[in-house]
mmCIF file of C-alpha atoms and ligand atoms in Angstrom:
data_model
loop_
_atom_site.group_PDB
_atom_site.id
_atom_site.type_symbol
_atom_site.label_atom_id
_atom_site.label_comp_id
_atom_site.label_asym_id
_atom_site.label_seq_id
_atom_site.Cartn_x
_atom_site.Cartn_y
_atom_site.Cartn_z
ATOM 1 C CA MET S 1 -18.671 -17.069 15.749
ATOM 2 C CA THR S 2 -15.294 -18.086 14.618
ATOM 3 C CA GLU S 3 -12.338 -15.530 15.702
ATOM 4 C CA LEU S 4 -12.133 -13.715 12.400
ATOM 5 C CA ASP S 5 -16.197 -13.237 11.985
ATOM 6 C CA ARG S 6 -15.451 -11.536 15.649
ATOM 7 C CA SER S 7 -12.799 -9.340 14.203
ATOM 8 C CA ARG S 8 -14.550 -8.493 11.160
ATOM 9 C CA ALA S 9 -17.733 -6.869 13.438
ATOM 10 C CA ARG S 10 -15.139 -5.233 15.715
ATOM 11 C CA TYR S 11 -14.286 -3.230 13.044
ATOM 12 C CA ASP S 12 -17.241 -2.420 11.253
ATOM 13 C CA GLY S 13 -17.868 1.411 11.560
ATOM 14 C CA ALA S 14 -15.245 4.456 11.830
ATOM 15 C CA LEU S 15 -15.852 4.844 15.827
ATOM 16 C CA ALA S 16 -15.694 1.128 16.531
ATOM 17 C CA ALA S 17 -12.511 0.955 13.961
ATOM 18 C CA THR S 18 -10.798 4.030 16.114
ATOM 19 C CA ILE S 19 -11.540 2.920 19.760
ATOM 20 C CA GLU S 20 -10.376 -0.541 18.671
ATOM 21 C CA GLY S 21 -7.468 1.116 17.186
ATOM 22 C CA ILE S 22 -6.197 2.697 19.845
ATOM 23 C CA ALA S 23 -7.702 -0.636 22.105
ATOM 24 C CA ASN S 24 -4.813 -2.263 19.765
ATOM 25 C CA ARG S 25 -1.893 -0.086 20.097
ATOM 26 C CA ILE S 26 -1.826 -0.121 23.857
ATOM 27 C CA ARG S 27 -2.524 -4.012 24.074
ATOM 28 C CA GLN S 28 0.547 -4.392 20.852
ATOM 29 C CA ARG S 29 3.004 -2.611 23.238
ATOM 30 C CA GLY S 30 5.334 -5.114 24.010
ATOM 31 C CA VAL S 31 3.781 -7.219 20.947
ATOM 32 C CA GLU S 32 7.092 -7.671 18.327
ATOM 33 C CA LEU S 33 7.237 -9.651 15.103
ATOM 34 C CA SER S 34 9.715 -11.556 15.293
ATOM 35 C CA LEU S 35 12.116 -10.007 12.799
ATOM 36 C CA ALA S 36 15.392 -11.619 13.402
ATOM 37 C CA ASN S 37 18.335 -10.006 12.584
ATOM 38 C CA GLY S 38 19.257 -13.091 9.975
ATOM 39 C CA ASP S 39 16.085 -11.735 8.250
ATOM 40 C CA ARG S 40 18.783 -9.341 5.849
ATOM 41 C CA LEU S 41 17.968 -8.440 2.084
ATOM 42 C CA ASP S 42 21.308 -9.110 0.583
ATOM 43 C CA GLY S 43 21.693 -9.745 -3.040
ATOM 44 C CA ARG S 44 17.789 -8.711 -2.984
ATOM 45 C CA THR S 45 15.673 -5.706 -4.862
ATOM 46 C CA CYS S 46 13.159 -3.941 -3.099
ATOM 47 C CA LEU S 47 10.925 -1.131 -4.736
ATOM 48 C CA VAL S 48 9.559 0.995 -2.962
ATOM 49 C CA THR S 49 7.211 3.641 -3.783
ATOM 50 C CA GLY S 50 6.016 7.228 -2.295
ATOM 51 C CA ALA S 51 9.818 6.157 -0.946
ATOM 52 C CA ASN S 52 10.410 9.985 0.400
ATOM 53 C CA ARG S 53 8.544 10.810 2.933
ATOM 54 C CA GLY S 54 6.135 9.538 5.991
ATOM 55 C CA LEU S 55 5.562 5.692 6.151
ATOM 56 C CA GLY S 56 7.856 4.968 3.048
ATOM 57 C CA LEU S 57 10.665 6.551 3.585
ATOM 58 C CA ALA S 58 11.025 5.006 7.652
ATOM 59 C CA VAL S 59 10.579 1.641 5.560
ATOM 60 C CA ALA S 60 13.403 2.533 2.762
ATOM 61 C CA HIS S 61 15.924 3.462 5.040
ATOM 62 C CA ASP S 62 15.175 -0.006 7.464
ATOM 63 C CA LEU S 63 15.288 -2.217 4.401
ATOM 64 C CA ALA S 64 18.290 -0.204 3.356
ATOM 65 C CA LYS S 65 20.363 -1.257 6.752
ATOM 66 C CA ARG S 66 18.811 -5.075 5.996
ATOM 67 C CA GLY S 67 21.066 -5.080 2.986
ATOM 68 C CA GLY S 68 18.427 -4.817 0.368
ATOM 69 C CA THR S 69 19.015 -3.009 -3.234
ATOM 70 C CA LEU S 70 16.727 -0.245 -3.291
ATOM 71 C CA VAL S 71 14.643 1.515 -6.051
ATOM 72 C CA LEU S 72 12.434 4.346 -4.535
ATOM 73 C CA ALA S 73 10.035 5.696 -6.287
ATOM 74 C CA CYS S 74 8.801 8.860 -6.191
ATOM 75 C CA ARG S 75 6.802 11.496 -7.137
ATOM 76 C CA SER S 76 8.775 14.123 -5.371
ATOM 77 C CA GLY S 77 11.864 15.125 -3.914
ATOM 78 C CA LEU S 78 13.899 11.787 -5.840
ATOM 79 C CA ASP S 79 17.303 13.004 -5.710
ATOM 80 C CA GLU S 80 16.974 13.973 -2.134
ATOM 81 C CA THR S 81 15.587 10.704 -0.960
ATOM 82 C CA VAL S 82 18.306 8.662 -2.529
ATOM 83 C CA ALA S 83 20.680 10.916 -1.042
ATOM 84 C CA ALA S 84 19.330 10.225 2.760
ATOM 85 C CA ILE S 85 18.782 6.137 1.514
ATOM 86 C CA GLN S 86 22.424 6.193 0.626
ATOM 87 C CA LYS S 87 24.075 7.891 4.018
ATOM 88 C CA SER S 88 21.540 4.378 5.593
ATOM 89 C CA ALA S 89 23.334 1.977 2.818
ATOM 90 C CA LYS S 90 26.538 -0.168 3.717
ATOM 91 C CA ARG S 91 26.985 0.221 -0.141
ATOM 92 C CA PRO S 92 25.464 3.420 -1.548
ATOM 93 C CA GLU S 93 25.975 2.483 -5.545
ATOM 94 C CA LEU S 94 22.859 -0.307 -4.411
ATOM 95 C CA VAL S 95 20.371 2.815 -3.494
ATOM 96 C CA THR S 96 18.528 4.408 -6.948
ATOM 97 C CA GLY S 97 15.451 6.301 -8.079
ATOM 98 C CA VAL S 98 12.604 5.880 -10.324
ATOM 99 C CA LYS S 99 10.227 8.878 -11.156
ATOM 100 C CA LEU S 100 6.423 7.679 -10.822
ATOM 101 C CA ASP S 101 3.173 9.901 -10.719
ATOM 102 C CA LEU S 102 0.321 7.323 -10.156
ATOM 103 C CA GLY S 103 -1.966 10.477 -10.619
ATOM 104 C CA ASP S 104 -0.962 10.187 -14.327
ATOM 105 C CA LEU S 105 -1.199 6.576 -15.435
ATOM 106 C CA GLU S 106 1.246 7.371 -18.691
ATOM 107 C CA SER S 107 3.574 8.453 -16.097
ATOM 108 C CA VAL S 108 3.190 4.978 -14.837
ATOM 109 C CA GLU S 109 3.965 3.046 -18.398
ATOM 110 C CA GLU S 110 7.341 5.557 -18.487
ATOM 111 C CA THR S 111 8.498 4.030 -14.996
ATOM 112 C CA MET S 112 8.103 0.621 -15.702
ATOM 113 C CA VAL S 113 9.957 0.926 -19.281
ATOM 114 C CA ASP S 114 12.775 2.972 -17.433
ATOM 115 C CA LEU S 115 12.743 -0.187 -14.831
ATOM 116 C CA GLN S 116 13.247 -2.590 -17.918
ATOM 117 C CA GLY S 117 15.415 -0.616 -19.601
ATOM 118 C CA ARG S 118 17.927 -0.862 -16.313
ATOM 119 C CA GLY S 119 17.566 -4.369 -16.591
ATOM 120 C CA VAL S 120 15.728 -4.306 -13.093
ATOM 121 C CA LYS S 121 14.305 -7.448 -11.254
ATOM 122 C CA ILE S 122 12.445 -6.859 -8.333
ATOM 123 C CA ASP S 123 12.601 -9.164 -5.064
ATOM 124 C CA VAL S 124 10.064 -7.609 -3.073
ATOM 125 C CA THR S 125 7.626 -4.833 -4.220
ATOM 126 C CA ILE S 126 6.099 -2.421 -1.268
ATOM 127 C CA LEU S 127 2.798 -0.279 -2.815
ATOM 128 C CA ASN S 128 3.296 2.265 -0.510
ATOM 129 C CA ALA S 129 2.124 5.488 -1.474
ATOM 130 C CA GLY S 130 -1.328 6.865 -0.971
ATOM 131 C CA ILE S 131 -3.433 10.084 -0.405
ATOM 132 C CA VAL S 132 -6.364 11.687 1.218
ATOM 133 C CA PRO S 133 -7.482 14.289 -1.106
ATOM 134 C CA ARG S 134 -9.739 17.202 0.557
ATOM 135 C CA GLU S 135 -12.019 17.267 -2.391
ATOM 136 C CA ALA S 136 -12.553 15.261 -5.368
ATOM 137 C CA ARG S 137 -10.058 16.253 -8.391
ATOM 138 C CA ARG S 138 -9.995 14.745 -11.994
ATOM 139 C CA THR S 139 -7.119 13.598 -13.339
ATOM 140 C CA ARG S 140 -5.598 13.839 -16.861
ATOM 141 C CA ASP S 141 -7.200 9.907 -17.151
ATOM 142 C CA GLY S 142 -10.495 11.239 -15.689
ATOM 143 C CA PHE S 143 -10.608 9.259 -12.652
ATOM 144 C CA ASP S 144 -10.957 11.145 -9.317
ATOM 145 C CA GLU S 145 -7.753 11.422 -8.109
ATOM 146 C CA SER S 146 -8.123 9.001 -4.603
ATOM 147 C CA PHE S 147 -9.938 6.513 -7.143
ATOM 148 C CA GLN S 148 -6.499 6.943 -9.024
ATOM 149 C CA VAL S 149 -3.960 6.873 -6.814
ATOM 150 C CA ASN S 150 -4.935 4.531 -4.169
ATOM 151 C CA PHE S 151 -6.366 1.917 -6.346
ATOM 152 C CA LEU S 152 -6.337 1.673 -9.720
ATOM 153 C CA ALA S 153 -2.200 2.776 -10.595
ATOM 154 C CA ASN S 154 -1.846 0.534 -8.207
ATOM 155 C CA VAL S 155 -3.396 -1.872 -10.391
ATOM 156 C CA LEU S 156 -1.655 -0.656 -13.411
ATOM 157 C CA PHE S 157 1.860 -0.865 -11.264
ATOM 158 C CA SER S 158 1.584 -4.634 -10.466
ATOM 159 C CA ARG S 159 -0.121 -5.815 -13.289
ATOM 160 C CA ARG S 160 2.860 -3.878 -15.668
ATOM 161 C CA LEU S 161 5.587 -5.868 -13.270
ATOM 162 C CA LEU S 162 4.497 -8.988 -14.377
ATOM 163 C CA GLU S 163 3.938 -8.737 -17.693
ATOM 164 C CA LEU S 164 6.922 -6.956 -18.621
ATOM 165 C CA ASP S 165 8.789 -10.141 -16.489
ATOM 166 C CA LEU S 166 9.917 -7.254 -13.942
ATOM 167 C CA VAL S 167 9.315 -9.441 -10.944
ATOM 168 C CA GLY S 168 12.062 -12.201 -9.836
ATOM 169 C CA SER S 169 14.219 -13.329 -7.086
ATOM 170 C CA SER S 170 18.150 -14.065 -7.885
ATOM 171 C CA PRO S 171 18.556 -17.576 -8.709
ATOM 172 C CA THR S 172 20.944 -17.790 -6.194
ATOM 173 C CA ILE S 173 18.519 -17.075 -3.768
ATOM 174 C CA ASP S 174 15.657 -19.631 -2.215
ATOM 175 C CA LEU S 175 13.216 -17.026 -1.862
ATOM 176 C CA LYS S 176 9.519 -16.124 -3.562
ATOM 177 C CA PRO S 177 9.402 -12.700 -4.600
ATOM 178 C CA ARG S 178 7.007 -10.977 -2.632
ATOM 179 C CA ILE S 179 4.235 -7.816 -2.866
ATOM 180 C CA VAL S 180 2.959 -6.014 0.390
ATOM 181 C CA VAL S 181 0.194 -2.991 -0.371
ATOM 182 C CA VAL S 182 0.206 -0.777 2.467
ATOM 183 C CA SER S 183 -3.701 -0.785 2.812
ATOM 184 C CA SER S 184 -5.676 0.671 5.978
ATOM 185 C CA GLU S 185 -8.413 0.058 8.628
ATOM 186 C CA SER S 186 -10.694 2.869 6.806
ATOM 187 C CA HIS S 187 -11.675 -0.321 3.918
ATOM 188 C CA ARG S 188 -13.962 -1.541 6.183
ATOM 189 C CA SER S 189 -16.154 1.783 7.104
ATOM 190 C CA SER S 190 -15.810 2.653 3.251
ATOM 191 C CA PRO S 191 -19.840 2.241 1.337
ATOM 192 C CA THR S 192 -19.873 -0.478 -0.359
ATOM 193 C CA VAL S 193 -18.840 -0.868 -4.068
ATOM 194 C CA ASP S 194 -20.405 1.663 -6.395
ATOM 195 C CA TRP S 195 -20.970 -0.962 -9.900
ATOM 196 C CA PRO S 196 -22.748 0.223 -11.882
ATOM 197 C CA SER S 197 -20.848 3.537 -12.094
ATOM 198 C CA PHE S 198 -17.562 2.126 -11.374
ATOM 199 C CA GLY S 199 -14.555 4.531 -11.718
ATOM 200 C CA THR S 200 -16.729 6.975 -12.799
ATOM 201 C CA PHE S 201 -15.579 10.595 -11.558
ATOM 202 C CA ARG S 202 -18.534 12.439 -9.670
ATOM 203 C CA PRO S 203 -17.744 15.202 -7.355
ATOM 204 C CA TRP S 204 -17.091 15.107 -3.097
ATOM 205 C CA GLY S 205 -16.367 17.422 -0.532
ATOM 206 C CA MET S 206 -14.100 17.809 2.235
ATOM 207 C CA ARG S 207 -17.254 15.965 4.298
ATOM 208 C CA GLN S 208 -16.551 12.782 2.379
ATOM 209 C CA ALA S 209 -12.808 12.567 2.060
ATOM 210 C CA VAL S 210 -12.497 10.065 4.917
ATOM 211 C CA GLU S 211 -14.961 7.807 3.319
ATOM 212 C CA GLN S 212 -13.613 8.111 -0.200
ATOM 213 C CA TYR S 213 -10.610 7.158 1.208
ATOM 214 C CA GLY S 214 -11.535 4.563 3.037
ATOM 215 C CA TYR S 215 -13.778 3.676 -0.896
ATOM 216 C CA GLY S 216 -10.065 3.716 -2.288
ATOM 217 C CA LYS S 217 -8.542 1.375 0.237
ATOM 218 C CA LEU S 218 -11.482 -1.370 0.541
ATOM 219 C CA LEU S 219 -10.897 -1.232 -4.095
ATOM 220 C CA LEU S 220 -7.233 -1.753 -2.779
ATOM 221 C CA GLN S 221 -7.452 -4.806 -0.844
ATOM 222 C CA LEU S 222 -10.193 -6.328 -2.695
ATOM 223 C CA TYR S 223 -7.611 -6.340 -5.655
ATOM 224 C CA THR S 224 -4.975 -7.303 -3.418
ATOM 225 C CA GLN S 225 -6.597 -10.415 -1.761
ATOM 226 C CA GLU S 226 -7.687 -11.380 -5.778
ATOM 227 C CA LEU S 227 -4.055 -11.186 -6.747
ATOM 228 C CA SER S 228 -2.779 -13.752 -4.019
ATOM 229 C CA ARG S 229 -5.564 -15.679 -5.208
ATOM 230 C CA ARG S 230 -3.987 -15.583 -8.732
ATOM 231 C CA LEU S 231 -0.514 -15.402 -7.837
ATOM 232 C CA GLU S 232 -0.298 -17.997 -5.363
ATOM 233 C CA ASN S 233 2.642 -20.683 -5.282
ATOM 234 C CA LEU S 234 4.303 -18.165 -7.526
ATOM 235 C CA ILE S 235 4.494 -14.336 -5.640
ATOM 236 C CA ALA S 236 3.675 -13.490 -2.014
ATOM 237 C CA VAL S 237 0.788 -10.750 -1.606
ATOM 238 C CA HIS S 238 0.589 -9.521 1.855
ATOM 239 C CA SER S 239 -1.158 -6.473 2.799
ATOM 240 C CA LEU S 240 -1.655 -4.279 5.814
ATOM 241 C CA CYS S 241 -2.548 -1.457 7.881
ATOM 242 C CA PRO S 242 0.383 0.372 9.623
ATOM 243 C CA GLY S 243 -2.206 1.570 12.103
ATOM 244 C CA ALA S 244 -1.882 5.106 12.948
ATOM 245 C CA VAL S 245 1.396 7.106 11.856
ATOM 246 C CA ARG S 246 2.514 10.561 12.662
ATOM 247 C CA THR S 247 2.931 11.591 9.241
ATOM 248 C CA ASP S 248 2.128 14.177 6.265
ATOM 249 C CA ILE S 249 -1.437 11.983 5.870
ATOM 250 C CA GLY S 250 -3.541 14.492 6.503
ATOM 251 C CA ARG S 251 -1.510 17.809 4.839
ATOM 252 C CA GLU S 252 -4.783 18.214 3.208
ATOM 253 C CA ALA S 253 -6.859 18.559 6.480
ATOM 254 C CA PRO S 254 -8.559 22.086 6.578
ATOM 255 C CA SER S 255 -6.306 24.949 8.211
ATOM 256 C CA TRP S 256 -8.899 24.765 11.481
ATOM 257 C CA ALA S 257 -8.570 21.057 12.129
ATOM 258 C CA LYS S 258 -5.115 21.111 11.941
ATOM 259 C CA PRO S 259 -4.115 22.018 14.977
ATOM 260 C CA LEU S 260 -5.952 19.336 16.963
ATOM 261 C CA LEU S 261 -4.556 17.211 14.228
ATOM 262 C CA ASP S 262 -0.858 17.888 15.420
ATOM 263 C CA VAL S 263 -1.809 17.325 19.231
ATOM 264 C CA THR S 264 -3.789 13.744 18.554
ATOM 265 C CA MET S 265 -0.766 12.806 16.042
ATOM 266 C CA ARG S 266 1.591 13.887 18.563
ATOM 267 C CA ALA S 267 -0.095 12.386 21.739
ATOM 268 C CA PHE S 268 -1.587 9.029 20.151
ATOM 269 C CA PHE S 269 0.115 8.233 16.743
ATOM 270 C CA GLN S 270 3.228 6.117 16.042
ATOM 271 C CA SER S 271 6.734 6.989 14.674
ATOM 272 C CA PRO S 272 7.025 5.908 10.886
ATOM 273 C CA GLU S 273 10.164 4.370 12.123
ATOM 274 C CA HIS S 274 7.979 2.228 14.723
ATOM 275 C CA ALA S 275 5.165 1.678 12.146
ATOM 276 C CA ALA S 276 7.440 0.656 9.464
ATOM 277 C CA VAL S 277 8.230 -2.510 11.547
ATOM 278 C CA PRO S 278 5.423 -4.837 10.226
ATOM 279 C CA VAL S 279 6.411 -3.620 6.501
ATOM 280 C CA VAL S 280 9.801 -4.720 6.850
ATOM 281 C CA TYR S 281 8.113 -7.789 8.613
ATOM 282 C CA LEU S 282 6.055 -8.639 5.612
ATOM 283 C CA ALA S 283 8.924 -7.911 3.108
ATOM 284 C CA ALA S 284 11.754 -9.353 4.756
ATOM 285 C CA SER S 285 10.475 -12.274 7.570
ATOM 286 C CA ARG S 286 11.540 -15.877 6.067
ATOM 287 C CA ALA S 287 9.487 -17.456 8.643
ATOM 288 C CA ILE S 288 6.510 -16.467 6.645
ATOM 289 C CA GLU S 289 8.274 -17.926 3.778
ATOM 290 C CA SER S 290 5.181 -20.736 2.902
ATOM 291 C CA GLU S 291 2.631 -17.955 3.219
ATOM 292 C CA THR S 292 0.734 -15.710 1.263
ATOM 293 C CA GLY S 293 -2.117 -13.534 1.519
ATOM 294 C CA ILE S 294 -1.455 -12.594 5.013
ATOM 295 C CA TYR S 295 -3.206 -9.109 6.595
ATOM 296 C CA LEU S 296 -1.642 -7.170 9.489
ATOM 297 C CA HIS S 297 -3.292 -4.128 11.598
ATOM 298 C CA ALA S 298 -0.012 -3.108 12.878
ATOM 299 C CA ARG S 299 1.891 -6.058 14.515
ATOM 300 C CA GLN S 300 -1.393 -8.188 14.364
ATOM 301 C CA ARG S 301 -2.647 -10.494 12.075
ATOM 302 C CA LYS S 302 -6.295 -10.340 11.107
ATOM 303 C CA ALA S 303 -8.430 -10.621 8.746
ATOM 304 C CA PRO S 304 -9.656 -7.754 6.016
ATOM 305 C CA SER S 305 -13.026 -7.226 5.897
ATOM 306 C CA GLU S 306 -16.046 -9.964 4.360
ATOM 307 C CA ALA S 307 -16.611 -7.006 1.746
ATOM 308 C CA ALA S 308 -12.736 -7.306 1.081
ATOM 309 C CA THR S 309 -12.268 -10.905 0.640
ATOM 310 C CA ASP S 310 -15.312 -11.906 -1.245
ATOM 311 C CA PRO S 311 -14.031 -13.476 -3.863
ATOM 312 C CA GLY S 312 -16.741 -12.745 -6.381
ATOM 313 C CA SER S 313 -15.901 -9.127 -5.699
ATOM 314 C CA GLY S 314 -12.514 -9.847 -6.606
ATOM 315 C CA ARG S 315 -12.721 -11.701 -9.790
ATOM 316 C CA ARG S 316 -14.745 -8.495 -10.264
ATOM 317 C CA ILE S 317 -12.733 -5.997 -9.220
ATOM 318 C CA TRP S 318 -10.275 -7.582 -11.551
ATOM 319 C CA ASP S 319 -12.329 -7.195 -14.838
ATOM 320 C CA GLU S 320 -13.797 -3.801 -13.805
ATOM 321 C CA ALA S 321 -10.665 -2.367 -13.306
ATOM 322 C CA GLU S 322 -9.439 -3.964 -16.757
ATOM 323 C CA ARG S 323 -11.467 -2.154 -18.217
ATOM 324 C CA LEU S 324 -10.973 0.628 -17.286
ATOM 325 C CA LEU S 325 -7.179 0.374 -17.943
ATOM 326 C CA SER S 326 -7.640 -0.373 -21.329
ATOM 327 C CA ASP S 327 -10.661 2.388 -21.949
ATOM 328 C CA ALA S 328 -8.046 4.769 -21.041
ATOM 329 C CA GLY S 329 -5.658 4.091 -23.375
ATOM 330 C CA HIS S 330 -3.438 1.615 -21.214
ATOM 331 C CA ALA S 331 -4.586 -2.403 -21.866
ATOM 332 C CA VAL S 332 -3.206 -4.826 -19.230
ATOM 333 C CA GLY S 333 -2.898 -8.771 -20.821
ATOM 334 C CA GLU S 334 -2.756 -12.412 -18.670
HETATM 335 N N1 NAP P 401 -0.257 7.414 8.552
HETATM 336 C C1 NAP P 401 -1.352 7.361 8.800
HETATM 337 O O1 NAP P 401 -1.746 7.081 10.015
HETATM 338 C C2 NAP P 401 -1.863 6.090 7.988
HETATM 339 C C3 NAP P 401 -2.886 4.927 8.373
HETATM 340 C C4 NAP P 401 -2.944 3.442 8.244
HETATM 341 C C5 NAP P 401 -2.611 3.884 6.479
HETATM 342 N N2 NAP P 401 -1.439 4.911 6.325
HETATM 343 C C6 NAP P 401 -0.796 4.424 4.493
HETATM 344 O O2 NAP P 401 0.509 4.500 4.602
HETATM 345 C C7 NAP P 401 0.845 4.570 3.329
HETATM 346 C C8 NAP P 401 2.275 6.293 3.297
HETATM 347 O O3 NAP P 401 1.329 7.584 4.141
HETATM 348 P P1 NAP P 401 1.689 8.017 4.964
HETATM 349 O O4 NAP P 401 1.424 7.830 6.317
HETATM 350 O O5 NAP P 401 3.037 7.605 5.090
HETATM 351 O O6 NAP P 401 1.629 9.310 3.586
HETATM 352 P P2 NAP P 401 2.397 10.823 3.648
HETATM 353 O O7 NAP P 401 3.388 11.274 4.704
HETATM 354 O O8 NAP P 401 1.108 11.577 3.289
HETATM 355 O O9 NAP P 401 3.383 10.069 2.756
HETATM 356 C C9 NAP P 401 2.343 9.634 1.356
HETATM 357 C C10 NAP P 401 3.442 9.513 0.195
HETATM 358 O O10 NAP P 401 2.775 8.632 -0.887
HETATM 359 C C11 NAP P 401 3.498 9.680 -1.990
HETATM 360 N N3 NAP P 401 2.143 9.703 -2.913
HETATM 361 C C12 NAP P 401 1.040 10.524 -2.597
HETATM 362 N N4 NAP P 401 0.742 11.339 -3.866
HETATM 363 C C13 NAP P 401 1.434 10.547 -4.920
HETATM 364 C C14 NAP P 401 1.084 9.914 -6.604
HETATM 365 N N5 NAP P 401 0.511 10.675 -7.130
HETATM 366 N N6 NAP P 401 2.497 9.658 -6.981
HETATM 367 C C15 NAP P 401 2.962 8.616 -6.458
HETATM 368 N N7 NAP P 401 3.766 8.650 -4.657
HETATM 369 C C16 NAP P 401 2.229 9.770 -4.288
HETATM 370 C C17 NAP P 401 3.939 10.983 -1.354
HETATM 371 O O11 NAP P 401 4.459 11.483 -2.171
HETATM 372 P P3 NAP P 401 4.342 13.514 -2.637
HETATM 373 O O12 NAP P 401 5.413 13.315 -1.439
HETATM 374 O O13 NAP P 401 5.376 13.336 -3.421
HETATM 375 O O14 NAP P 401 3.379 13.501 -2.437
HETATM 376 C C18 NAP P 401 4.479 10.298 -0.417
HETATM 377 O O15 NAP P 401 5.673 9.635 -0.645
HETATM 378 C C19 NAP P 401 -0.177 5.211 2.135
HETATM 379 O O16 NAP P 401 -0.990 4.493 2.045
HETATM 380 C C20 NAP P 401 -1.464 5.699 3.772
HETATM 381 O O17 NAP P 401 -2.974 5.437 3.091
HETATM 382 C C21 NAP P 401 -1.310 5.504 6.856
#
C-alpha cells in the first residue's frame, strides 16, 4: 500500500475524517508552508468568491496585503466588504467588487459579462463560496441549492472565465494563472455519484445535510481534478480543504445544536486568518510554480479520495455538467 493509498483509506468515513482532522491539527502545529515574503502579488489580479465573510474575507485581506489587485465576488455585503478590504490595501483603488449569486445561473452570466466589460484579466481565481443548507431547496434554475452553489455554478463560472478569455497573466509577470478551489475533506464521506439521476432535484432534510454537502464537494473535487488535467501547462488548478474553521458555515444548524457548535468551534476550530494560509499559499507561492493539481488538507499535501480522482468519472462529470448547463439555457463551449 502506498502512502497515498494509506491516506485515502484513513479518510473513508465521516467519523474517521473528523478524528483524523483533529489529530492533524495537533500534528500540524508548527508546520509552516513556505510562503516567503517575496510571494507578493503586485501586478496580479485575484478574484475571490464569497469574500464578504469567513474564510473568503480572511483570504481577501491577506491577498490585499500582498499587493494583489482584488475583485471581490459577493452575493451580499459587497460595498462594506470592498471598503473593509481597501483598508488592508496599500492602494485602495486596486480593490473592487462584483455581484455574484451562485444560486442563480443568470447572475453568474451577468457577473462574467460585467468582468468582460471592465476588461479584467484574472491571474488568480479563488472559488471559495459554499453552503451547508439545512434541507433541499430548489433554485430558480431547478437544481438543488447545495448541488448548484457547491458544484454546478462553479463549473459555469470557471468555464465562462476561460471562454470569455478573462484568465491571463500580465505580460510583465512570468507566472502561470492559477485557479484555487476551496473544497472539503467531507468529499470522502459522500455517497457515490448518482449518475442515472444526475442533477435531478430530490427532497432531503436536516439529517442528510452533511451528506449532501459532502456530495457537492465530491462533484466539485471531481471537476477540479478534470479541469487540472485539461488545463495542464496553461493554467495551474489546485484545491484544498482548509480544515475546520470558525465561520458562519453552520448558520443553518438547528437552534438546539448551535450552542454546542459554538463551543466546539471555539475549542477546536481555527480562526479564518489561520485557515487562510494554505489558500494564499496555493494562490501566491512561487515554490509551486511548475505544478498543478495540488490538493492540501490544511497545511499538508494529500491525495483526494479515489472517487474524486478517477479520470473516467472526471470526464463524465465534465460532460454531465455541460449537459445540465445546456438544458438550463447556459450552454458552455470548448
Ligand atoms: N468552515 C469550515 O469548517 C470549512 C471546512 C471545510 C471547507 N470549508 C469551505 O470553505 C468555504 C468558505 O466557507 P466559510 O467556512 O467561510 O463559510 P461562511 O462563513 O458561511 O462563508 C461562505 C461564503 O460563501 C458565500 N455564498 C454562499 N452562498 C452563495 C451564493 N449562492 N452565491 C455566492 N456566494 C455564496 C457566502 O455569502 P453570503 O454571506 O451572501 O451568504 C459567504 O461569503 C466554503 O466553500 C466551505 O465549504 C469550510
